[in-house]
PDB file of N, CA and C in Angstrom:
ATOM      1  N   MET A   1     -58.961 -42.208-232.905  1.00  0.00           N
ATOM      2  CA  MET A   1     -57.977 -42.730-232.001  1.00  0.00           C
ATOM      3  C   MET A   1     -57.602 -44.169-232.422  1.00  0.00           C
ATOM      4  N   ARG A   2     -56.356 -44.451-232.320  1.00  0.00           N
ATOM      5  CA  ARG A   2     -55.901 -45.797-232.704  1.00  0.00           C
ATOM      6  C   ARG A   2     -55.761 -46.654-231.440  1.00  0.00           C
ATOM      7  N   ALA A   3     -56.136 -47.894-231.538  1.00  0.00           N
ATOM      8  CA  ALA A   3     -56.067 -48.817-230.350  1.00  0.00           C
ATOM      9  C   ALA A   3     -54.589 -49.071-230.082  1.00  0.00           C
ATOM     10  N   VAL A   4     -54.326 -49.475-228.868  1.00  0.00           N
ATOM     11  CA  VAL A   4     -52.963 -49.801-228.428  1.00  0.00           C
ATOM     12  C   VAL A   4     -52.497 -51.064-229.170  1.00  0.00           C
ATOM     13  N   GLU A   5     -51.393 -50.984-229.799  1.00  0.00           N
ATOM     14  CA  GLU A   5     -50.859 -52.133-230.551  1.00  0.00           C
ATOM     15  C   GLU A   5     -50.333 -53.160-229.561  1.00  0.00           C
ATOM     16  N   SER A   6     -50.550 -54.472-229.826  1.00  0.00           N
ATOM     17  CA  SER A   6     -50.024 -55.509-228.971  1.00  0.00           C
ATOM     18  C   SER A   6     -48.836 -56.245-229.629  1.00  0.00           C
ATOM     19  N   ASN A   7     -48.132 -56.960-228.845  1.00  0.00           N
ATOM     20  CA  ASN A   7     -46.971 -57.692-229.372  1.00  0.00           C
ATOM     21  C   ASN A   7     -47.290 -59.143-229.679  1.00  0.00           C
ATOM     22  N   LEU A   8     -48.608 -59.422-229.814  1.00  0.00           N
ATOM     23  CA  LEU A   8     -49.013 -60.766-230.100  1.00  0.00           C
ATOM     24  C   LEU A   8     -48.682 -61.152-231.542  1.00  0.00           C
ATOM     25  N   LYS A   9     -48.271 -62.405-231.783  1.00  0.00           N
ATOM     26  CA  LYS A   9     -48.004 -62.819-233.112  1.00  0.00           C
ATOM     27  C   LYS A   9     -49.221 -63.617-233.560  1.00  0.00           C
ATOM     28  N   PHE A  10     -49.568 -63.432-234.874  1.00  0.00           N
ATOM     29  CA  PHE A  10     -50.701 -64.201-235.465  1.00  0.00           C
ATOM     30  C   PHE A  10     -50.217 -65.200-236.448  1.00  0.00           C
ATOM     31  N   THR A  11     -50.777 -66.389-236.401  1.00  0.00           N
ATOM     32  CA  THR A  11     -50.455 -67.428-237.313  1.00  0.00           C
ATOM     33  C   THR A  11     -51.703 -67.799-238.104  1.00  0.00           C
ATOM     34  N   LEU A  12     -51.607 -67.801-239.403  1.00  0.00           N
ATOM     35  CA  LEU A  12     -52.723 -68.168-240.212  1.00  0.00           C
ATOM     36  C   LEU A  12     -52.900 -69.678-240.273  1.00  0.00           C
ATOM     37  N   ILE A  13     -54.111 -70.134-240.090  1.00  0.00           N
ATOM     38  CA  ILE A  13     -54.406 -71.502-240.177  1.00  0.00           C
ATOM     39  C   ILE A  13     -55.307 -71.676-241.467  1.00  0.00           C
ATOM     40  N   HIS A  14     -54.843 -72.369-242.376  1.00  0.00           N
ATOM     41  CA  HIS A  14     -55.564 -72.525-243.652  1.00  0.00           C
ATOM     42  C   HIS A  14     -56.781 -73.415-243.461  1.00  0.00           C
ATOM     43  N   ARG A  15     -57.882 -73.127-244.093  1.00  0.00           N
ATOM     44  CA  ARG A  15     -59.112 -73.906-243.936  1.00  0.00           C
ATOM     45  C   ARG A  15     -58.985 -75.293-244.414  1.00  0.00           C
ATOM     46  N   ALA A  16     -58.089 -75.566-245.389  1.00  0.00           N
ATOM     47  CA  ALA A  16     -57.918 -76.954-245.888  1.00  0.00           C
ATOM     48  C   ALA A  16     -57.341 -77.858-244.810  1.00  0.00           C
ATOM     49  N   LEU A  17     -56.673 -77.339-243.871  1.00  0.00           N
ATOM     50  CA  LEU A  17     -56.040 -78.147-242.821  1.00  0.00           C
ATOM     51  C   LEU A  17     -56.994 -78.515-241.714  1.00  0.00           C
ATOM     52  N   SER A  18     -58.111 -77.779-241.595  1.00  0.00           N
ATOM     53  CA  SER A  18     -59.065 -78.057-240.502  1.00  0.00           C
ATOM     54  C   SER A  18     -60.386 -78.613-240.953  1.00  0.00           C
ATOM     55  N   ARG A  19     -60.589 -78.706-242.288  1.00  0.00           N
ATOM     56  CA  ARG A  19     -61.849 -79.250-242.775  1.00  0.00           C
ATOM     57  C   ARG A  19     -61.822 -80.725-242.843  1.00  0.00           C
ATOM     58  N   PRO A  20     -63.020 -81.385-242.646  1.00  0.00           N
ATOM     59  CA  PRO A  20     -63.024 -82.861-242.788  1.00  0.00           C
ATOM     60  C   PRO A  20     -62.858 -83.342-244.223  1.00  0.00           C
ATOM     61  N   ASN A  21     -62.387 -84.495-244.376  1.00  0.00           N
ATOM     62  CA  ASN A  21     -62.104 -85.062-245.689  1.00  0.00           C
ATOM     63  C   ASN A  21     -63.404 -85.711-246.221  1.00  0.00           C
ATOM     64  N   LEU A  22     -64.134 -84.923-247.125  1.00  0.00           N
ATOM     65  CA  LEU A  22     -65.394 -85.378-247.578  1.00  0.00           C
ATOM     66  C   LEU A  22     -65.369 -85.626-249.080  1.00  0.00           C
ATOM     67  N   LEU A  23     -66.200 -86.507-249.545  1.00  0.00           N
ATOM     68  CA  LEU A  23     -66.380 -86.730-250.981  1.00  0.00           C
ATOM     69  C   LEU A  23     -67.919 -86.764-251.267  1.00  0.00           C
ATOM     70  N   PHE A  24     -68.381 -85.970-252.221  1.00  0.00           N
ATOM     71  CA  PHE A  24     -69.816 -85.859-252.488  1.00  0.00           C
ATOM     72  C   PHE A  24     -70.540 -85.368-251.251  1.00  0.00           C
ATOM     73  N   GLY A  25     -69.886 -84.684-250.296  1.00  0.00           N
ATOM     74  CA  GLY A  25     -70.502 -84.185-249.088  1.00  0.00           C
ATOM     75  C   GLY A  25     -70.654 -85.198-247.979  1.00  0.00           C
ATOM     76  N   ALA A  26     -70.043 -86.363-248.145  1.00  0.00           N
ATOM     77  CA  ALA A  26     -70.089 -87.425-247.128  1.00  0.00           C
ATOM     78  C   ALA A  26     -68.660 -87.890-246.826  1.00  0.00           C
ATOM     79  N   ASP A  27     -68.582 -88.737-245.827  1.00  0.00           N
ATOM     80  CA  ASP A  27     -67.267 -89.293-245.415  1.00  0.00           C
ATOM     81  C   ASP A  27     -66.647 -90.024-246.594  1.00  0.00           C
ATOM     82  N   ARG A  28     -65.451 -89.706-246.915  1.00  0.00           N
ATOM     83  CA  ARG A  28     -64.760 -90.196-248.135  1.00  0.00           C
ATOM     84  C   ARG A  28     -64.639 -91.717-248.145  1.00  0.00           C
ATOM     85  N   GLU A  29     -64.179 -92.343-247.017  1.00  0.00           N
ATOM     86  CA  GLU A  29     -63.976 -93.758-247.048  1.00  0.00           C
ATOM     87  C   GLU A  29     -65.268 -94.544-247.156  1.00  0.00           C
ATOM     88  N   LEU A  30     -66.328 -94.040-246.507  1.00  0.00           N
ATOM     89  CA  LEU A  30     -67.628 -94.731-246.543  1.00  0.00           C
ATOM     90  C   LEU A  30     -68.252 -94.632-247.951  1.00  0.00           C
ATOM     91  N   VAL A  31     -68.037 -93.465-248.648  1.00  0.00           N
ATOM     92  CA  VAL A  31     -68.614 -93.348-249.992  1.00  0.00           C
ATOM     93  C   VAL A  31     -67.840 -94.279-250.958  1.00  0.00           C
ATOM     94  N   LEU A  32     -66.520 -94.361-250.763  1.00  0.00           N
ATOM     95  CA  LEU A  32     -65.762 -95.266-251.651  1.00  0.00           C
ATOM     96  C   LEU A  32     -66.095 -96.723-251.360  1.00  0.00           C
ATOM     97  N   LEU A  33     -66.305 -97.031-250.106  1.00  0.00           N
ATOM     98  CA  LEU A  33     -66.695 -98.403-249.796  1.00  0.00           C
ATOM     99  C   LEU A  33     -68.023 -98.810-250.342  1.00  0.00           C
ATOM    100  N   THR A  34     -68.966 -97.885-250.244  1.00  0.00           N
ATOM    101  CA  THR A  34     -70.288 -98.104-250.779  1.00  0.00           C
ATOM    102  C   THR A  34     -70.190 -98.232-252.381  1.00  0.00           C
ATOM    103  N   GLY A  35     -69.420 -97.402-252.951  1.00  0.00           N
ATOM    104  CA  GLY A  35     -69.260 -97.537-254.434  1.00  0.00           C
ATOM    105  C   GLY A  35     -68.610 -98.838-254.863  1.00  0.00           C
ATOM    106  N   LEU A  36     -67.653 -99.314-254.061  1.00  0.00           N
ATOM    107  CA  LEU A  36     -67.018-100.575-254.289  1.00  0.00           C
ATOM    108  C   LEU A  36     -68.009-101.742-254.189  1.00  0.00           C
ATOM    109  N   ILE A  37     -68.864-101.724-253.145  1.00  0.00           N
ATOM    110  CA  ILE A  37     -69.851-102.751-252.995  1.00  0.00           C
ATOM    111  C   ILE A  37     -70.872-102.713-254.164  1.00  0.00           C
ATOM    112  N   ALA A  38     -71.264-101.527-254.558  1.00  0.00           N
ATOM    113  CA  ALA A  38     -72.224-101.422-255.640  1.00  0.00           C
ATOM    114  C   ALA A  38     -71.622-101.971-256.991  1.00  0.00           C
ATOM    115  N   VAL A  39     -70.350-101.635-257.219  1.00  0.00           N
ATOM    116  CA  VAL A  39     -69.701-102.133-258.494  1.00  0.00           C
ATOM    117  C   VAL A  39     -69.530-103.612-258.392  1.00  0.00           C
ATOM    118  N   ILE A  40     -69.160-104.193-257.265  1.00  0.00           N
ATOM    119  CA  ILE A  40     -69.005-105.632-257.118  1.00  0.00           C
ATOM    120  C   ILE A  40     -70.366-106.280-257.348  1.00  0.00           C
ATOM    121  N   LEU A  41     -71.426-105.724-256.813  1.00  0.00           N
ATOM    122  CA  LEU A  41     -72.774-106.314-257.075  1.00  0.00           C
ATOM    123  C   LEU A  41     -73.141-106.248-258.553  1.00  0.00           C
ATOM    124  N   ILE A  42     -72.840-105.131-259.217  1.00  0.00           N
ATOM    125  CA  ILE A  42     -73.158-105.028-260.634  1.00  0.00           C
ATOM    126  C   ILE A  42     -72.358-106.036-261.491  1.00  0.00           C
ATOM    127  N   PHE A  43     -71.069-106.159-261.242  1.00  0.00           N
ATOM    128  CA  PHE A  43     -70.267-106.934-262.109  1.00  0.00           C
ATOM    129  C   PHE A  43     -70.226-108.427-261.763  1.00  0.00           C
ATOM    130  N   VAL A  44     -70.713-108.817-260.577  1.00  0.00           N
ATOM    131  CA  VAL A  44     -70.832-110.237-260.210  1.00  0.00           C
ATOM    132  C   VAL A  44     -72.058-110.798-260.853  1.00  0.00           C
ATOM    133  N   LEU A  45     -73.190-110.067-260.711  1.00  0.00           N
ATOM    134  CA  LEU A  45     -74.439-110.610-261.228  1.00  0.00           C
ATOM    135  C   LEU A  45     -74.634-110.391-262.756  1.00  0.00           C
ATOM    136  N   LEU A  46     -74.096-109.272-263.286  1.00  0.00           N
ATOM    137  CA  LEU A  46     -74.156-109.014-264.736  1.00  0.00           C
ATOM    138  C   LEU A  46     -75.546-109.068-265.315  1.00  0.00           C
ATOM    139  N   THR A  47     -76.498-108.493-264.556  1.00  0.00           N
ATOM    140  CA  THR A  47     -77.864-108.431-265.151  1.00  0.00           C
ATOM    141  C   THR A  47     -78.282-106.956-265.097  1.00  0.00           C
ATOM    142  N   PRO A  48     -79.236-106.543-265.935  1.00  0.00           N
ATOM    143  CA  PRO A  48     -79.740-105.214-265.853  1.00  0.00           C
ATOM    144  C   PRO A  48     -80.336-104.854-264.499  1.00  0.00           C
ATOM    145  N   TYR A  49     -81.010-105.828-263.898  1.00  0.00           N
ATOM    146  CA  TYR A  49     -81.624-105.610-262.601  1.00  0.00           C
ATOM    147  C   TYR A  49     -80.552-105.379-261.541  1.00  0.00           C
ATOM    148  N   ALA A  50     -79.457-106.050-261.639  1.00  0.00           N
ATOM    149  CA  ALA A  50     -78.304-105.845-260.687  1.00  0.00           C
ATOM    150  C   ALA A  50     -77.749-104.492-260.862  1.00  0.00           C
ATOM    151  N   ALA A  51     -77.662-104.035-262.090  1.00  0.00           N
ATOM    152  CA  ALA A  51     -77.132-102.658-262.400  1.00  0.00           C
ATOM    153  C   ALA A  51     -78.011-101.568-261.776  1.00  0.00           C
ATOM    154  N   ILE A  52     -79.299-101.784-261.990  1.00  0.00           N
ATOM    155  CA  ILE A  52     -80.227-100.829-261.407  1.00  0.00           C
ATOM    156  C   ILE A  52     -80.236-100.822-259.874  1.00  0.00           C
ATOM    157  N   LEU A  53     -80.188-102.026-259.316  1.00  0.00           N
ATOM    158  CA  LEU A  53     -80.129-102.202-257.850  1.00  0.00           C
ATOM    159  C   LEU A  53     -78.852-101.602-257.282  1.00  0.00           C
ATOM    160  N   GLY A  54     -77.728-101.845-257.983  1.00  0.00           N
ATOM    161  CA  GLY A  54     -76.411-101.315-257.509  1.00  0.00           C
ATOM    162  C   GLY A  54     -76.385 -99.764-257.511  1.00  0.00           C
ATOM    163  N   ILE A  55     -76.886 -99.177-258.612  1.00  0.00           N
ATOM    164  CA  ILE A  55     -76.897 -97.798-258.719  1.00  0.00           C
ATOM    165  C   ILE A  55     -77.873 -97.114-257.721  1.00  0.00           C
ATOM    166  N   MET A  56     -79.039 -97.738-257.533  1.00  0.00           N
ATOM    167  CA  MET A  56     -79.944 -97.213-256.554  1.00  0.00           C
ATOM    168  C   MET A  56     -79.418 -97.378-255.125  1.00  0.00           C
ATOM    169  N   LEU A  57     -78.762 -98.491-254.850  1.00  0.00           N
ATOM    170  CA  LEU A  57     -78.200 -98.736-253.546  1.00  0.00           C
ATOM    171  C   LEU A  57     -77.164 -97.693-253.227  1.00  0.00           C
ATOM    172  N   TRP A  58     -76.274 -97.333-254.246  1.00  0.00           N
ATOM    173  CA  TRP A  58     -75.277 -96.334-254.061  1.00  0.00           C
ATOM    174  C   TRP A  58     -75.824 -94.944-253.837  1.00  0.00           C
ATOM    175  N   ILE A  59     -76.864 -94.605-254.625  1.00  0.00           N
ATOM    176  CA  ILE A  59     -77.470 -93.277-254.460  1.00  0.00           C
ATOM    177  C   ILE A  59     -78.131 -93.116-253.074  1.00  0.00           C
ATOM    178  N   VAL A  60     -78.838 -94.172-252.632  1.00  0.00           N
ATOM    179  CA  VAL A  60     -79.587 -94.090-251.334  1.00  0.00           C
ATOM    180  C   VAL A  60     -78.528 -94.014-250.207  1.00  0.00           C
ATOM    181  N   VAL A  61     -77.521 -94.827-250.250  1.00  0.00           N
ATOM    182  CA  VAL A  61     -76.572 -94.849-249.127  1.00  0.00           C
ATOM    183  C   VAL A  61     -75.757 -93.559-249.110  1.00  0.00           C
ATOM    184  N   VAL A  62     -75.381 -92.986-250.267  1.00  0.00           N
ATOM    185  CA  VAL A  62     -74.667 -91.784-250.293  1.00  0.00           C
ATOM    186  C   VAL A  62     -75.540 -90.633-249.757  1.00  0.00           C
ATOM    187  N   GLY A  63     -76.832 -90.672-250.040  1.00  0.00           N
ATOM    188  CA  GLY A  63     -77.732 -89.689-249.476  1.00  0.00           C
ATOM    189  C   GLY A  63     -77.802 -89.774-247.992  1.00  0.00           C
ATOM    190  N   LEU A  64     -77.891 -91.019-247.430  1.00  0.00           N
ATOM    191  CA  LEU A  64     -77.881 -91.158-246.016  1.00  0.00           C
ATOM    192  C   LEU A  64     -76.550 -90.700-245.386  1.00  0.00           C
ATOM    193  N   LEU A  65     -75.436 -91.022-246.048  1.00  0.00           N
ATOM    194  CA  LEU A  65     -74.124 -90.605-245.576  1.00  0.00           C
ATOM    195  C   LEU A  65     -73.989 -89.030-245.579  1.00  0.00           C
ATOM    196  N   ARG A  66     -74.588 -88.438-246.572  1.00  0.00           N
ATOM    197  CA  ARG A  66     -74.614 -86.960-246.647  1.00  0.00           C
ATOM    198  C   ARG A  66     -75.338 -86.369-245.455  1.00  0.00           C
ATOM    199  N   MET A  67     -76.478 -86.937-245.182  1.00  0.00           N
ATOM    200  CA  MET A  67     -77.281 -86.474-244.028  1.00  0.00           C
ATOM    201  C   MET A  67     -76.463 -86.651-242.715  1.00  0.00           C
ATOM    202  N   MET A  68     -75.827 -87.752-242.629  1.00  0.00           N
ATOM    203  CA  MET A  68     -74.972 -88.047-241.451  1.00  0.00           C
ATOM    204  C   MET A  68     -73.817 -87.007-241.332  1.00  0.00           C
ATOM    205  N   ALA A  69     -73.166 -86.736-242.444  1.00  0.00           N
ATOM    206  CA  ALA A  69     -72.054 -85.778-242.475  1.00  0.00           C
ATOM    207  C   ALA A  69     -72.533 -84.329-242.228  1.00  0.00           C
ATOM    208  N   LYS A  70     -73.786 -84.072-242.628  1.00  0.00           N
ATOM    209  CA  LYS A  70     -74.271 -82.707-242.374  1.00  0.00           C
ATOM    210  C   LYS A  70     -74.538 -82.507-240.883  1.00  0.00           C
ATOM    211  N   ALA A  71     -74.984 -83.596-240.157  1.00  0.00           N
ATOM    212  CA  ALA A  71     -75.143 -83.462-238.739  1.00  0.00           C
ATOM    213  C   ALA A  71     -73.837 -83.360-238.009  1.00  0.00           C
ATOM    214  N   ASP A  72     -72.863 -84.211-238.400  1.00  0.00           N
ATOM    215  CA  ASP A  72     -71.526 -84.184-237.797  1.00  0.00           C
ATOM    216  C   ASP A  72     -70.556 -84.868-238.752  1.00  0.00           C
ATOM    217  N   PRO A  73     -69.558 -84.134-239.303  1.00  0.00           N
ATOM    218  CA  PRO A  73     -68.630 -84.789-240.243  1.00  0.00           C
ATOM    219  C   PRO A  73     -67.774 -85.882-239.631  1.00  0.00           C
ATOM    220  N   GLN A  74     -67.654 -85.892-238.285  1.00  0.00           N
ATOM    221  CA  GLN A  74     -66.872 -86.906-237.624  1.00  0.00           C
ATOM    222  C   GLN A  74     -67.707 -88.013-237.011  1.00  0.00           C
ATOM    223  N   MET A  75     -68.951 -88.180-237.499  1.00  0.00           N
ATOM    224  CA  MET A  75     -69.862 -89.107-236.936  1.00  0.00           C
ATOM    225  C   MET A  75     -69.368 -90.571-236.945  1.00  0.00           C
ATOM    226  N   ARG A  76     -68.628 -90.944-238.000  1.00  0.00           N
ATOM    227  CA  ARG A  76     -68.137 -92.285-238.054  1.00  0.00           C
ATOM    228  C   ARG A  76     -67.198 -92.550-236.946  1.00  0.00           C
ATOM    229  N   PHE A  77     -66.284 -91.630-236.604  1.00  0.00           N
ATOM    230  CA  PHE A  77     -65.390 -91.811-235.487  1.00  0.00           C
ATOM    231  C   PHE A  77     -66.060 -91.792-234.127  1.00  0.00           C
ATOM    232  N   VAL A  78     -67.108 -91.012-234.050  1.00  0.00           N
ATOM    233  CA  VAL A  78     -67.856 -91.021-232.800  1.00  0.00           C
ATOM    234  C   VAL A  78     -68.565 -92.302-232.609  1.00  0.00           C
ATOM    235  N   TYR A  79     -69.143 -92.940-233.625  1.00  0.00           N
ATOM    236  CA  TYR A  79     -69.812 -94.199-233.557  1.00  0.00           C
ATOM    237  C   TYR A  79     -68.784 -95.328-233.276  1.00  0.00           C
ATOM    238  N   LEU A  80     -67.598 -95.283-233.872  1.00  0.00           N
ATOM    239  CA  LEU A  80     -66.641 -96.286-233.612  1.00  0.00           C
ATOM    240  C   LEU A  80     -66.151 -96.231-232.193  1.00  0.00           C
ATOM    241  N   ARG A  81     -66.041 -95.045-231.659  1.00  0.00           N
ATOM    242  CA  ARG A  81     -65.696 -94.873-230.191  1.00  0.00           C
ATOM    243  C   ARG A  81     -66.823 -95.367-229.346  1.00  0.00           C
ATOM    244  N   HIS A  82     -68.057 -95.119-229.751  1.00  0.00           N
ATOM    245  CA  HIS A  82     -69.207 -95.459-228.947  1.00  0.00           C
ATOM    246  C   HIS A  82     -69.373 -96.934-228.772  1.00  0.00           C
ATOM    247  N   ILE A  83     -69.111 -97.744-229.811  1.00  0.00           N
ATOM    248  CA  ILE A  83     -69.300 -99.178-229.717  1.00  0.00           C
ATOM    249  C   ILE A  83     -68.196 -99.834-228.881  1.00  0.00           C
ATOM    250  N   THR A  84     -67.122 -99.140-228.544  1.00  0.00           N
ATOM    251  CA  THR A  84     -66.157 -99.738-227.621  1.00  0.00           C
ATOM    252  C   THR A  84     -66.493 -99.623-226.181  1.00  0.00           C
ATOM    253  N   TYR A  85     -67.472 -98.762-225.887  1.00  0.00           N
ATOM    254  CA  TYR A  85     -67.915 -98.623-224.405  1.00  0.00           C
ATOM    255  C   TYR A  85     -68.769 -99.849-224.069  1.00  0.00           C
ATOM    256  N   ARG A  86     -68.702-100.133-222.803  1.00  0.00           N
ATOM    257  CA  ARG A  86     -69.519-101.240-222.285  1.00  0.00           C
ATOM    258  C   ARG A  86     -70.856-100.678-221.860  1.00  0.00           C
ATOM    259  N   ASN A  87     -71.848-101.540-221.682  1.00  0.00           N
ATOM    260  CA  ASN A  87     -73.118-101.087-221.194  1.00  0.00           C
ATOM    261  C   ASN A  87     -73.088-100.637-219.733  1.00  0.00           C
ATOM    262  N   GLU A  88     -72.282-101.345-218.972  1.00  0.00           N
ATOM    263  CA  GLU A  88     -72.147-100.973-217.531  1.00  0.00           C
ATOM    264  C   GLU A  88     -70.688-101.249-217.120  1.00  0.00           C
ATOM    265  N   TYR A  89     -70.270-100.489-216.158  1.00  0.00           N
ATOM    266  CA  TYR A  89     -68.895-100.646-215.611  1.00  0.00           C
ATOM    267  C   TYR A  89     -69.030-101.014-214.130  1.00  0.00           C
ATOM    268  N   ARG A  90     -68.114-101.886-213.624  1.00  0.00           N
ATOM    269  CA  ARG A  90     -68.123-102.190-212.215  1.00  0.00           C
ATOM    270  C   ARG A  90     -67.670-101.014-211.388  1.00  0.00           C
ATOM    271  N   ALA A  91     -68.142-100.965-210.170  1.00  0.00           N
ATOM    272  CA  ALA A  91     -67.851 -99.805-209.306  1.00  0.00           C
ATOM    273  C   ALA A  91     -66.551 -99.919-208.581  1.00  0.00           C
ATOM    274  N   PHE A  92     -65.496-100.396-209.229  1.00  0.00           N
ATOM    275  CA  PHE A  92     -64.209-100.493-208.647  1.00  0.00           C
ATOM    276  C   PHE A  92     -63.274 -99.523-209.410  1.00  0.00           C
ATOM    277  N   PRO A  93     -62.375 -98.900-208.660  1.00  0.00           N
ATOM    278  CA  PRO A  93     -61.507 -97.941-209.316  1.00  0.00           C
ATOM    279  C   PRO A  93     -60.587 -98.632-210.370  1.00  0.00           C
ATOM    280  N   THR A  94     -60.155 -99.800-210.194  1.00  0.00           N
ATOM    281  CA  THR A  94     -59.288-100.473-211.140  1.00  0.00           C
ATOM    282  C   THR A  94     -59.769-101.855-211.363  1.00  0.00           C
ATOM    283  N   PRO A  95     -59.511-102.516-212.524  1.00  0.00           N
ATOM    284  CA  PRO A  95     -59.957-103.853-212.722  1.00  0.00           C
ATOM    285  C   PRO A  95     -59.297-104.887-211.894  1.00  0.00           C
ATOM    286  N   TRP A  96     -58.190-104.550-211.208  1.00  0.00           N
ATOM    287  CA  TRP A  96     -57.435-105.568-210.464  1.00  0.00           C
ATOM    288  C   TRP A  96     -57.804-105.520-208.997  1.00  0.00           C
ATOM    289  N   GLN A  97     -58.659-104.567-208.547  1.00  0.00           N
ATOM    290  CA  GLN A  97     -58.995-104.491-207.154  1.00  0.00           C
ATOM    291  C   GLN A  97     -60.048-105.552-206.876  1.00  0.00           C
ATOM    292  N   LYS A  98     -59.897-106.191-205.737  1.00  0.00           N
ATOM    293  CA  LYS A  98     -60.861-107.216-205.283  1.00  0.00           C
ATOM    294  C   LYS A  98     -62.051-106.451-204.620  1.00  0.00           C
ATOM    295  N   PRO A  99     -63.234-107.040-204.793  1.00  0.00           N
ATOM    296  CA  PRO A  99     -64.388-106.400-204.078  1.00  0.00           C
ATOM    297  C   PRO A  99     -64.246-106.461-202.558  1.00  0.00           C
ATOM    298  N   VAL A 100     -64.653-105.403-201.944  1.00  0.00           N
ATOM    299  CA  VAL A 100     -64.586-105.328-200.487  1.00  0.00           C
ATOM    300  C   VAL A 100     -65.822-106.016-199.910  1.00  0.00           C
ATOM    301  N   LYS A 101     -65.585-106.896-198.921  1.00  0.00           N
ATOM    302  CA  LYS A 101     -66.748-107.540-198.240  1.00  0.00           C
ATOM    303  C   LYS A 101     -66.969-106.851-196.918  1.00  0.00           C
ATOM    304  N   TYR A 102     -68.199-106.403-196.740  1.00  0.00           N
ATOM    305  CA  TYR A 102     -68.545-105.699-195.534  1.00  0.00           C
ATOM    306  C   TYR A 102     -69.359-106.724-194.649  1.00  0.00           C
ATOM    307  N   GLY A 103     -69.203-106.559-193.324  1.00  0.00           N
ATOM    308  CA  GLY A 103     -69.908-107.421-192.368  1.00  0.00           C
ATOM    309  C   GLY A 103     -69.220-108.694-192.168  1.00  0.00           C
ATOM    310  N   ARG A 104     -69.902-109.697-191.693  1.00  0.00           N
ATOM    311  CA  ARG A 104     -69.285-110.983-191.423  1.00  0.00           C
ATOM    312  C   ARG A 104     -69.206-111.841-192.691  1.00  0.00           C
ATOM    313  N   SER A 105     -68.132-112.621-192.741  1.00  0.00           N
ATOM    314  CA  SER A 105     -67.950-113.458-193.923  1.00  0.00           C
ATOM    315  C   SER A 105     -68.388-114.856-193.597  1.00  0.00           C
TER     316      SER A 105
END
């Protein structure tokens, strides 16, 4: 038996439109920023130790960024939103409302 056909229309959503923008499995902007910092470190100091340090720094930070992206690819945006919140908020509905004084003044 064939199921009853519906009149619903289906729209294909391509995976490329809904995937996060990653590079080396981590957030693209943070990987590029880390690479830029490592290259600046290498070319400013121009020593073999600076080259080793810059490469190791980039590898370690990209590894940490990959772990972060594996947990949540949008973690950077979550953290940027998190730091805008205050530790505590006053118990008034609007910032322009005056506190209510109870009892005698």
